[in-house]
Amino acid sequence: MTQAQNQVKVLQGITPQCIPYDELFSSNQPVLLKGLVKDWPLVKISQNNPQDVMSQLEQNYSGRPMLVYKGSPQIKARFGYNEACSGFNFDSERSTIPKVFDTIRSQLNQDEHDYLYINSLKLDDGFPALNSAHQLTFDHAEFENNSPVAKIWLGTESIAAAHFDQPKNIACCVLGKRRFTLFPPEQIHNLYPGPMSPTPGGQVVTMADLNEPDFERFPKLQQALDSAYIVELEPGDALYYPNMWWHQVQAFDRFNVMVNFWWMTAEPHMGNPMDLLMHGMMNLRDRPAAEKKAWKVLFDYYVFGDANTVREHLPSQSHGAFAAMDEQLARRLRAMLLNNLNR
Amino acid sequence: MSKATVLNNIDHKGVKVDTQPSLYKNEHVNRSMIYVTEIGELHKEFPLVFYKAPDSDKGQLQLHAILGLEKDENLFLGVNGWNSRFVPALLARGPFSLGYKKSENDDSDDSEQAAPVICINMQDSRVNTEQGEDIFLQYGGEAPYLSYVKKALQTIENGIKFNQTLYALVEELDLLEPVSIQIKLSNIEEVNFNDYYTVNQQKLAQLDGEKLARLSQYGVLSLLYFVLSSMGNFQQLTELKNAKSAMF
């Protein structure tokens, strides 16, 4: 991979109790929090004896089955699509921690081995006794109605193709080396996004292999790589990155553990903007260019522009949908939209 | 043999359901199994009774709405359809049923529950593309008939769970007694209500506070009174029957 020019901001000496959220949020960039969770019990164990992390997890396992992605040696850690993009190059199956760990252990000394990946398992569901000792303090106004939940990611080497998420994220590396390759949202133009459905993990992913770029097929990928932020996490390190940023996540060791925290900042009455995109494709995209241009202006005025501009010249009782969106107004608009959509 | 396929607005675009009663003999029944979730509506029109199959000692209880007094006689079915305000969900659902689809692994919260999907039996005699109720609107939206069917399917889906609660409680508290109604249709014909049970009003009234509280807590107490009062609908049934006989 070509080396990116961008330097990721690094904060040293931060503890889970004193995360400078205002500083994190103000940069609107990824920030490496070096050694943030170095005192988490699992991290301490991982630095003394990595094998013990597995047994710690096994001992604290709730017994609840979970979904596991399982890929053959041929996928080379890359969990992605099959040739036709109609499905995936891995199977997902219900399994348990002992079964998954036994498979990983039995193949530890093999060069060719299966790739197993448990992703985004609620820590409290999988390992309830570990939940309280592996937390961060969320004491910013942003968390008042959006309390983040710890999720754990376990498995062999893995590469999750670059995608964006709607929640903000703090990812904490517990065991194994993990590399995040991040792109600002506008890099979508150079990232060759795949289908909206199906997707390997719920989000649209890039079709390009960032590690072995095929510039003939994906010529603009070079521009994306030039603007990438690359961060390597050692156990104990954490990474904050803004929502909507594209990121590929690669785990390098034979067994890797990460715990992350996601939180949405939108009010719960707000729907999923992906629905808005889909609606746009259905109703706007295939209209004549001049018409689309006019709609773009309207969207800029009504949606992307300053909300006040739209309403300040009007008496407040006539604001309707222009008013600040609250639960009641959203209910009214939802009823209207449901009615309009059903045709 | 009914074969159900998952309903969708592409494969089943333009499909209609003809709800004319003449097309579907299964609506010509003198009783229908019903669900706890519809007692609140159905007790206003139909006699509701418990039924226990005679052939086994530990036969599973069922709840039935009585629709007619003779074999295959549905007194609430007119030439153009149902004359009643409410229709038992099992019959209202038409050629539709609920199936369960394993949820696709989405991004995070693995919901272990399979998502219910609506299925349609395309071999059903009411299903056609010529006449009847549209399932979908012109551009694939949900037509009113589909909303109606969905409601019936939900009634069944939710009722399956709550029926067991009702049955368990009435058996535990020994609240049932055989239906003692005798309906004489003519000099030779008499309707037989063997194997049917209703709530013993006296036993219900004599339950102690704790038991009553339990029935109420499970939402069953009012249902038992509904079932009890629905016995009065036998009167309406005989009137419908007499009116029908008088026409011939």
Short mmCIF file of C-alpha atoms in Angstrom, two decimals, chain A:
data_model
loop_
_atom_site.label_atom_id
_atom_site.label_comp_id
_atom_site.label_asym_id
_atom_site.label_seq_id
_atom_site.Cartn_x
_atom_site.Cartn_y
_atom_site.Cartn_z
CA MET A 1 0.00 0.00 0.00
CA THR A 2 1.23 3.49 -0.76
CA GLN A 3 2.11 5.49 2.28
CA ALA A 4 -0.41 8.14 3.09
CA GLN A 5 0.75 11.68 3.67
CA ASN A 6 -1.69 12.44 6.42
CA GLN A 7 -0.52 12.37 9.99
CA VAL A 8 -3.03 11.26 12.54
CA LYS A 9 -3.26 13.39 15.62
CA VAL A 10 -2.01 11.53 18.71
CA LEU A 11 -2.98 12.20 22.31
CA GLN A 12 -0.77 10.71 25.00
CA GLY A 13 -1.37 10.06 28.67
CA ILE A 14 -5.17 9.96 28.55
CA THR A 15 -7.11 7.65 30.83
CA PRO A 16 -10.65 6.30 30.36
CA GLN A 17 -11.82 8.75 33.03
CA CYS A 18 -10.56 11.94 31.41
CA ILE A 19 -11.15 11.71 27.67
CA PRO A 20 -11.09 15.25 26.23
CA TYR A 21 -14.24 14.86 24.14
CA ASP A 22 -14.45 18.52 23.08
CA GLU A 23 -10.97 18.25 21.67
CA LEU A 24 -11.77 14.98 19.92
CA PHE A 25 -14.93 16.28 18.33
CA SER A 26 -13.55 19.68 17.31
CA SER A 27 -10.88 18.32 14.97
CA ASN A 28 -13.38 16.24 12.97
CA GLN A 29 -10.54 13.85 12.25
CA PRO A 30 -9.34 10.53 13.58
CA VAL A 31 -7.41 10.83 16.84
CA LEU A 32 -5.18 8.11 18.26
CA LEU A 33 -5.49 7.88 22.04
CA LYS A 34 -2.21 6.18 22.82
CA GLY A 35 -2.45 3.73 25.70
CA LEU A 36 -5.98 4.84 26.63
CA VAL A 37 -7.05 1.40 27.86
CA LYS A 38 -3.67 -0.01 28.82
CA ASP A 39 -4.99 -0.69 32.33
CA TRP A 40 -8.02 -2.71 31.24
CA PRO A 41 -7.71 -6.20 32.73
CA LEU A 42 -7.82 -7.95 29.35
CA VAL A 43 -5.13 -5.63 27.96
CA LYS A 44 -2.83 -6.30 30.90
CA ILE A 45 -3.32 -10.03 30.40
CA SER A 46 -2.70 -9.70 26.68
CA GLN A 47 0.63 -8.02 27.28
CA ASN A 48 1.82 -10.66 29.70
CA ASN A 49 0.54 -13.75 28.00
CA PRO A 50 -1.71 -13.47 24.93
CA GLN A 51 -2.87 -17.10 25.31
CA ASP A 52 -4.51 -16.16 28.61
CA VAL A 53 -6.92 -13.75 26.92
CA MET A 54 -8.68 -16.66 25.26
CA SER A 55 -9.06 -18.54 28.52
CA GLN A 56 -10.23 -15.39 30.32
CA LEU A 57 -12.91 -14.95 27.69
CA GLU A 58 -13.88 -18.61 27.89
CA GLN A 59 -14.18 -18.46 31.66
CA ASN A 60 -16.39 -15.40 31.51
CA TYR A 61 -18.51 -16.54 28.57
CA SER A 62 -22.28 -16.22 29.09
CA GLY A 63 -22.99 -19.32 27.03
CA ARG A 64 -25.19 -17.40 24.62
CA PRO A 65 -24.68 -18.46 21.02
CA MET A 66 -23.61 -15.79 18.55
CA LEU A 67 -23.12 -15.25 14.85
CA VAL A 68 -19.68 -16.15 13.49
CA TYR A 69 -18.28 -15.38 10.07
CA LYS A 70 -16.23 -18.26 8.75
CA GLY A 71 -14.07 -18.04 5.64
CA SER A 72 -11.88 -20.65 3.99
CA PRO A 73 -8.09 -20.20 3.74
CA GLN A 74 -8.60 -18.89 0.19
CA ILE A 75 -10.17 -15.63 1.37
CA LYS A 76 -6.86 -14.51 2.86
CA ALA A 77 -8.52 -12.73 5.78
CA ARG A 78 -10.62 -10.58 3.46
CA PHE A 79 -14.32 -11.00 4.32
CA GLY A 80 -16.14 -9.81 1.22
CA TYR A 81 -18.27 -10.71 -1.75
CA ASN A 82 -18.40 -13.71 -4.02
CA GLU A 83 -17.66 -13.18 -7.70
CA ALA A 84 -21.20 -12.15 -8.65
CA CYS A 85 -21.71 -9.91 -5.59
CA SER A 86 -24.87 -11.94 -4.96
CA GLY A 87 -23.52 -13.25 -1.68
CA PHE A 88 -20.29 -13.52 0.24
CA ASN A 89 -17.02 -15.39 0.29
CA PHE A 90 -17.71 -16.56 3.83
CA ASP A 91 -20.47 -18.35 5.72
CA SER A 92 -22.17 -16.96 8.76
CA GLU A 93 -23.28 -19.48 11.31
CA ARG A 94 -24.50 -19.65 14.86
CA SER A 95 -21.79 -20.87 17.16
CA THR A 96 -20.35 -20.56 20.63
CA ILE A 97 -17.10 -19.23 22.06
CA PRO A 98 -15.63 -22.66 22.92
CA LYS A 99 -16.35 -23.93 19.40
CA VAL A 100 -14.82 -20.88 17.75
CA PHE A 101 -11.77 -20.86 20.01
CA ASP A 102 -11.23 -24.60 19.54
CA THR A 103 -11.15 -24.13 15.78
CA ILE A 104 -8.71 -21.24 16.07
CA ARG A 105 -6.50 -23.12 18.55
CA SER A 106 -6.45 -26.29 16.46
CA GLN A 107 -5.09 -24.35 13.49
CA LEU A 108 -2.67 -22.04 15.31
CA ASN A 109 0.39 -23.70 13.84
CA GLN A 110 -0.95 -24.01 10.32
CA ASP A 111 0.03 -21.57 7.60
CA GLU A 112 -3.24 -22.28 5.85
CA HIS A 113 -6.17 -21.89 8.15
CA ASP A 114 -9.79 -20.82 8.32
CA TYR A 115 -10.68 -17.23 9.09
CA LEU A 116 -13.17 -16.75 11.89
CA TYR A 117 -14.65 -13.47 12.97
CA ILE A 118 -17.18 -12.59 15.63
CA ASN A 119 -18.11 -8.99 15.10
CA SER A 120 -19.92 -6.43 17.16
CA LEU A 121 -21.02 -8.73 19.97
CA LYS A 122 -22.37 -6.83 22.96
CA LEU A 123 -19.77 -7.30 25.65
CA ASP A 124 -22.52 -7.56 28.25
CA ASP A 125 -24.23 -10.34 26.27
CA GLY A 126 -21.13 -12.38 25.57
CA PHE A 127 -19.05 -11.77 28.67
CA PRO A 128 -21.22 -10.02 31.26
CA ALA A 129 -18.64 -10.26 34.04
CA LEU A 130 -16.09 -8.37 31.92
CA ASN A 131 -18.41 -5.52 30.99
CA SER A 132 -17.92 -3.20 33.93
CA ALA A 133 -14.13 -3.42 33.96
CA HIS A 134 -13.87 -2.53 30.27
CA GLN A 135 -15.58 0.80 30.07
CA LEU A 136 -14.80 4.40 29.29
CA THR A 137 -16.28 7.41 31.03
CA PHE A 138 -18.78 9.16 28.78
CA ASP A 139 -19.26 12.51 30.45
CA HIS A 140 -19.92 14.82 27.53
CA ALA A 141 -23.30 16.43 26.78
CA GLU A 142 -23.36 14.37 23.57
CA PHE A 143 -23.90 11.19 25.57
CA GLU A 144 -26.87 12.42 27.56
CA ASN A 145 -29.38 10.51 25.42
CA ASN A 146 -26.95 8.25 23.60
CA SER A 147 -25.13 6.06 26.03
CA PRO A 148 -22.56 3.99 24.13
CA VAL A 149 -22.56 0.23 24.59
CA ALA A 150 -19.37 -1.85 24.63
CA LYS A 151 -19.08 -4.29 21.74
CA ILE A 152 -16.40 -6.89 21.33
CA TRP A 153 -14.76 -8.08 18.09
CA LEU A 154 -12.89 -11.38 18.15
CA GLY A 155 -11.17 -13.61 15.70
CA THR A 156 -8.29 -14.55 13.50
CA GLU A 157 -6.67 -12.21 11.03
CA SER A 158 -9.37 -10.25 9.29
CA ILE A 159 -9.86 -7.43 6.85
CA ALA A 160 -13.17 -5.57 6.92
CA ALA A 161 -13.41 -3.71 3.62
CA ALA A 162 -13.64 0.07 3.87
CA HIS A 163 -17.12 1.32 4.75
CA PHE A 164 -18.65 4.12 6.76
CA ASP A 165 -20.86 3.93 9.85
CA GLN A 166 -23.46 6.40 11.00
CA PRO A 167 -22.49 6.33 14.69
CA LYS A 168 -19.29 7.87 16.01
CA ASN A 169 -16.76 5.37 17.25
CA ILE A 170 -14.03 4.79 19.78
CA ALA A 171 -12.24 1.53 18.99
CA CYS A 172 -10.00 0.03 21.66
CA CYS A 173 -7.38 -2.51 20.73
CA VAL A 174 -7.16 -5.28 23.32
CA LEU A 175 -5.09 -7.99 21.67
CA GLY A 176 -3.19 -8.16 18.39
CA LYS A 177 -2.11 -5.43 16.03
CA ARG A 178 -4.94 -3.63 14.25
CA ARG A 179 -4.68 -1.15 11.40
CA PHE A 180 -7.33 1.38 10.51
CA THR A 181 -7.15 2.97 7.06
CA LEU A 182 -9.46 5.96 7.12
CA PHE A 183 -10.85 8.24 4.41
CA PRO A 184 -12.90 11.42 4.75
CA PRO A 185 -16.48 11.09 3.43
CA GLU A 186 -15.81 12.90 0.13
CA GLN A 187 -13.44 10.08 -0.89
CA ILE A 188 -16.51 8.05 -1.87
CA HIS A 189 -15.78 9.30 -5.39
CA ASN A 190 -12.52 7.34 -5.40
CA LEU A 191 -13.55 4.30 -3.39
CA TYR A 192 -15.78 2.36 -5.81
CA PRO A 193 -18.61 1.48 -3.41
CA GLY A 194 -20.35 -1.88 -3.80
CA PRO A 195 -24.04 -2.79 -3.81
CA MET A 196 -26.43 -1.47 -1.21
CA SER A 197 -27.74 -4.98 -0.71
CA PRO A 198 -26.53 -7.45 0.24
CA THR A 199 -23.62 -6.07 2.25
CA PRO A 200 -21.13 -8.09 4.25
CA GLY A 201 -21.82 -6.24 7.50
CA GLY A 202 -24.83 -4.01 6.96
CA GLN A 203 -22.92 -1.16 5.31
CA VAL A 204 -21.88 -0.51 1.72
CA VAL A 205 -18.21 -1.45 1.25
CA THR A 206 -15.57 -0.53 -1.29
CA MET A 207 -15.05 -3.08 -4.05
CA ALA A 208 -11.36 -2.22 -4.26
CA ASP A 209 -8.66 -4.14 -2.44
CA LEU A 210 -6.68 -1.41 -0.68
CA ASN A 211 -3.83 -3.77 0.17
CA GLU A 212 -3.30 -4.93 -3.40
CA PRO A 213 -4.77 -2.09 -5.45
CA ASP A 214 -5.85 -2.87 -9.00
CA PHE A 215 -5.40 0.57 -10.53
CA GLU A 216 -6.48 -0.61 -13.94
CA ARG A 217 -9.89 -1.52 -12.65
CA PHE A 218 -10.03 1.22 -10.02
CA PRO A 219 -7.92 4.11 -11.40
CA LYS A 220 -9.18 6.71 -8.95
CA LEU A 221 -8.22 4.57 -6.00
CA GLN A 222 -4.78 6.21 -5.97
CA GLN A 223 -6.38 9.53 -5.02
CA ALA A 224 -8.20 7.86 -2.15
CA LEU A 225 -5.02 6.24 -0.91
CA ASP A 226 -3.21 9.58 -1.12
CA SER A 227 -5.74 11.12 1.23
CA ALA A 228 -5.94 8.19 3.63
CA TYR A 229 -5.15 8.34 7.32
CA ILE A 230 -3.45 5.18 8.49
CA VAL A 231 -3.37 4.30 12.15
CA GLU A 232 -1.81 1.27 13.73
CA LEU A 233 -3.13 0.22 17.10
CA GLU A 234 -1.22 -1.84 19.63
CA PRO A 235 -3.01 -3.45 22.57
CA GLY A 236 -4.07 -0.65 24.92
CA ASP A 237 -4.40 1.96 22.16
CA ALA A 238 -7.72 3.47 21.17
CA LEU A 239 -8.85 5.35 18.11
CA TYR A 240 -11.59 7.92 17.87
CA TYR A 241 -12.89 8.67 14.42
CA PRO A 242 -15.82 10.77 13.25
CA ASN A 243 -18.95 9.14 11.89
CA MET A 244 -19.37 8.84 8.12
CA TRP A 245 -15.63 8.38 7.59
CA TRP A 246 -14.73 5.38 5.47
CA HIS A 247 -12.48 2.89 7.22
CA GLN A 248 -10.88 -0.45 6.48
CA VAL A 249 -10.02 -2.43 9.58
CA GLN A 250 -7.35 -5.07 9.48
CA ALA A 251 -6.36 -7.40 12.31
CA PHE A 252 -2.95 -9.02 11.93
CA ASP A 253 -2.45 -11.63 14.64
CA ARG A 254 -3.60 -15.23 14.85
CA PHE A 255 -6.04 -14.09 17.51
CA ASN A 256 -7.26 -10.52 17.92
CA VAL A 257 -9.61 -8.73 20.26
CA MET A 258 -11.07 -5.25 20.03
CA VAL A 259 -13.73 -3.50 22.10
CA ASN A 260 -15.52 -0.54 20.62
CA PHE A 261 -18.13 2.00 21.58
CA TRP A 262 -20.61 3.46 19.12
CA TRP A 263 -22.98 6.30 19.67
CA MET A 264 -25.49 8.12 17.54
CA THR A 265 -25.90 11.82 17.91
CA ALA A 266 -29.27 12.10 16.16
CA GLU A 267 -32.52 12.48 18.05
CA PRO A 268 -34.40 9.18 18.13
CA HIS A 269 -37.31 10.57 16.11
CA MET A 270 -34.99 11.13 13.16
CA GLY A 271 -35.17 8.35 10.59
CA ASN A 272 -32.32 6.79 8.68
CA PRO A 273 -30.89 9.14 6.03
CA MET A 274 -30.13 6.07 3.91
CA ASP A 275 -33.89 5.90 3.33
CA LEU A 276 -33.69 9.43 2.02
CA LEU A 277 -30.93 8.39 -0.38
CA MET A 278 -32.99 5.46 -1.58
CA HIS A 279 -35.97 7.73 -2.03
CA GLY A 280 -33.77 10.08 -4.03
CA MET A 281 -32.65 7.28 -6.31
CA MET A 282 -36.22 6.16 -6.83
CA ASN A 283 -37.72 9.57 -7.48
CA LEU A 284 -35.04 12.04 -8.46
CA ARG A 285 -31.98 10.43 -10.00
CA ASP A 286 -33.42 9.53 -13.38
CA ARG A 287 -35.00 12.92 -14.12
CA PRO A 288 -33.49 15.25 -16.75
CA ALA A 289 -30.23 16.91 -15.78
CA ALA A 290 -31.67 20.43 -15.69
CA GLU A 291 -34.46 19.29 -13.43
CA LYS A 292 -32.01 17.52 -11.14
CA LYS A 293 -29.94 20.67 -10.96
CA ALA A 294 -32.97 22.62 -9.82
CA TRP A 295 -33.69 19.99 -7.16
CA LYS A 296 -30.13 20.22 -5.98
CA VAL A 297 -30.68 23.93 -5.42
CA LEU A 298 -33.85 23.16 -3.49
CA PHE A 299 -32.09 20.61 -1.32
CA ASP A 300 -29.29 23.09 -0.66
CA TYR A 301 -31.83 25.70 0.32
CA TYR A 302 -34.19 23.59 2.41
CA VAL A 303 -32.06 20.78 3.77
CA PHE A 304 -28.34 21.44 3.62
CA GLY A 305 -28.47 25.19 4.14
CA ASP A 306 -29.13 27.19 7.29
CA ALA A 307 -32.49 26.20 8.78
CA ASN A 308 -33.18 29.79 9.84
CA THR A 309 -32.89 31.23 6.36
CA VAL A 310 -35.84 29.17 5.29
CA ARG A 311 -38.20 30.40 7.99
CA GLU A 312 -37.04 33.75 9.33
CA HIS A 313 -39.13 35.81 6.92
CA LEU A 314 -42.29 33.88 7.81
CA PRO A 315 -44.67 34.21 10.76
CA SER A 316 -43.91 31.36 13.13
CA GLN A 317 -47.39 29.85 12.95
CA SER A 318 -46.82 29.20 9.24
CA HIS A 319 -43.48 27.40 9.61
CA GLY A 320 -44.84 23.86 9.30
CA ALA A 321 -42.01 21.53 8.28
CA PHE A 322 -39.55 24.48 8.41
CA ALA A 323 -39.79 24.67 12.19
CA ALA A 324 -37.13 23.10 14.36
CA MET A 325 -37.76 19.38 14.11
CA ASP A 326 -39.09 17.84 17.27
CA GLU A 327 -40.86 14.60 18.02
CA GLN A 328 -44.32 15.99 17.43
CA LEU A 329 -43.49 17.59 14.10
CA ALA A 330 -41.68 14.43 13.02
CA ARG A 331 -44.82 12.43 13.83
CA ARG A 332 -46.89 14.69 11.65
CA LEU A 333 -44.47 14.50 8.74
CA ARG A 334 -44.11 10.73 9.13
CA ALA A 335 -47.87 10.24 8.82
CA MET A 336 -47.90 12.39 5.70
CA LEU A 337 -44.94 10.60 4.15
CA LEU A 338 -46.33 7.15 4.93
CA ASN A 339 -49.54 8.15 3.27
CA ASN A 340 -47.77 9.62 0.23
CA LEU A 341 -45.46 6.66 -0.16
CA ASN A 342 -48.26 4.11 -0.15
CA ARG A 343 -49.35 4.29 -3.76
#
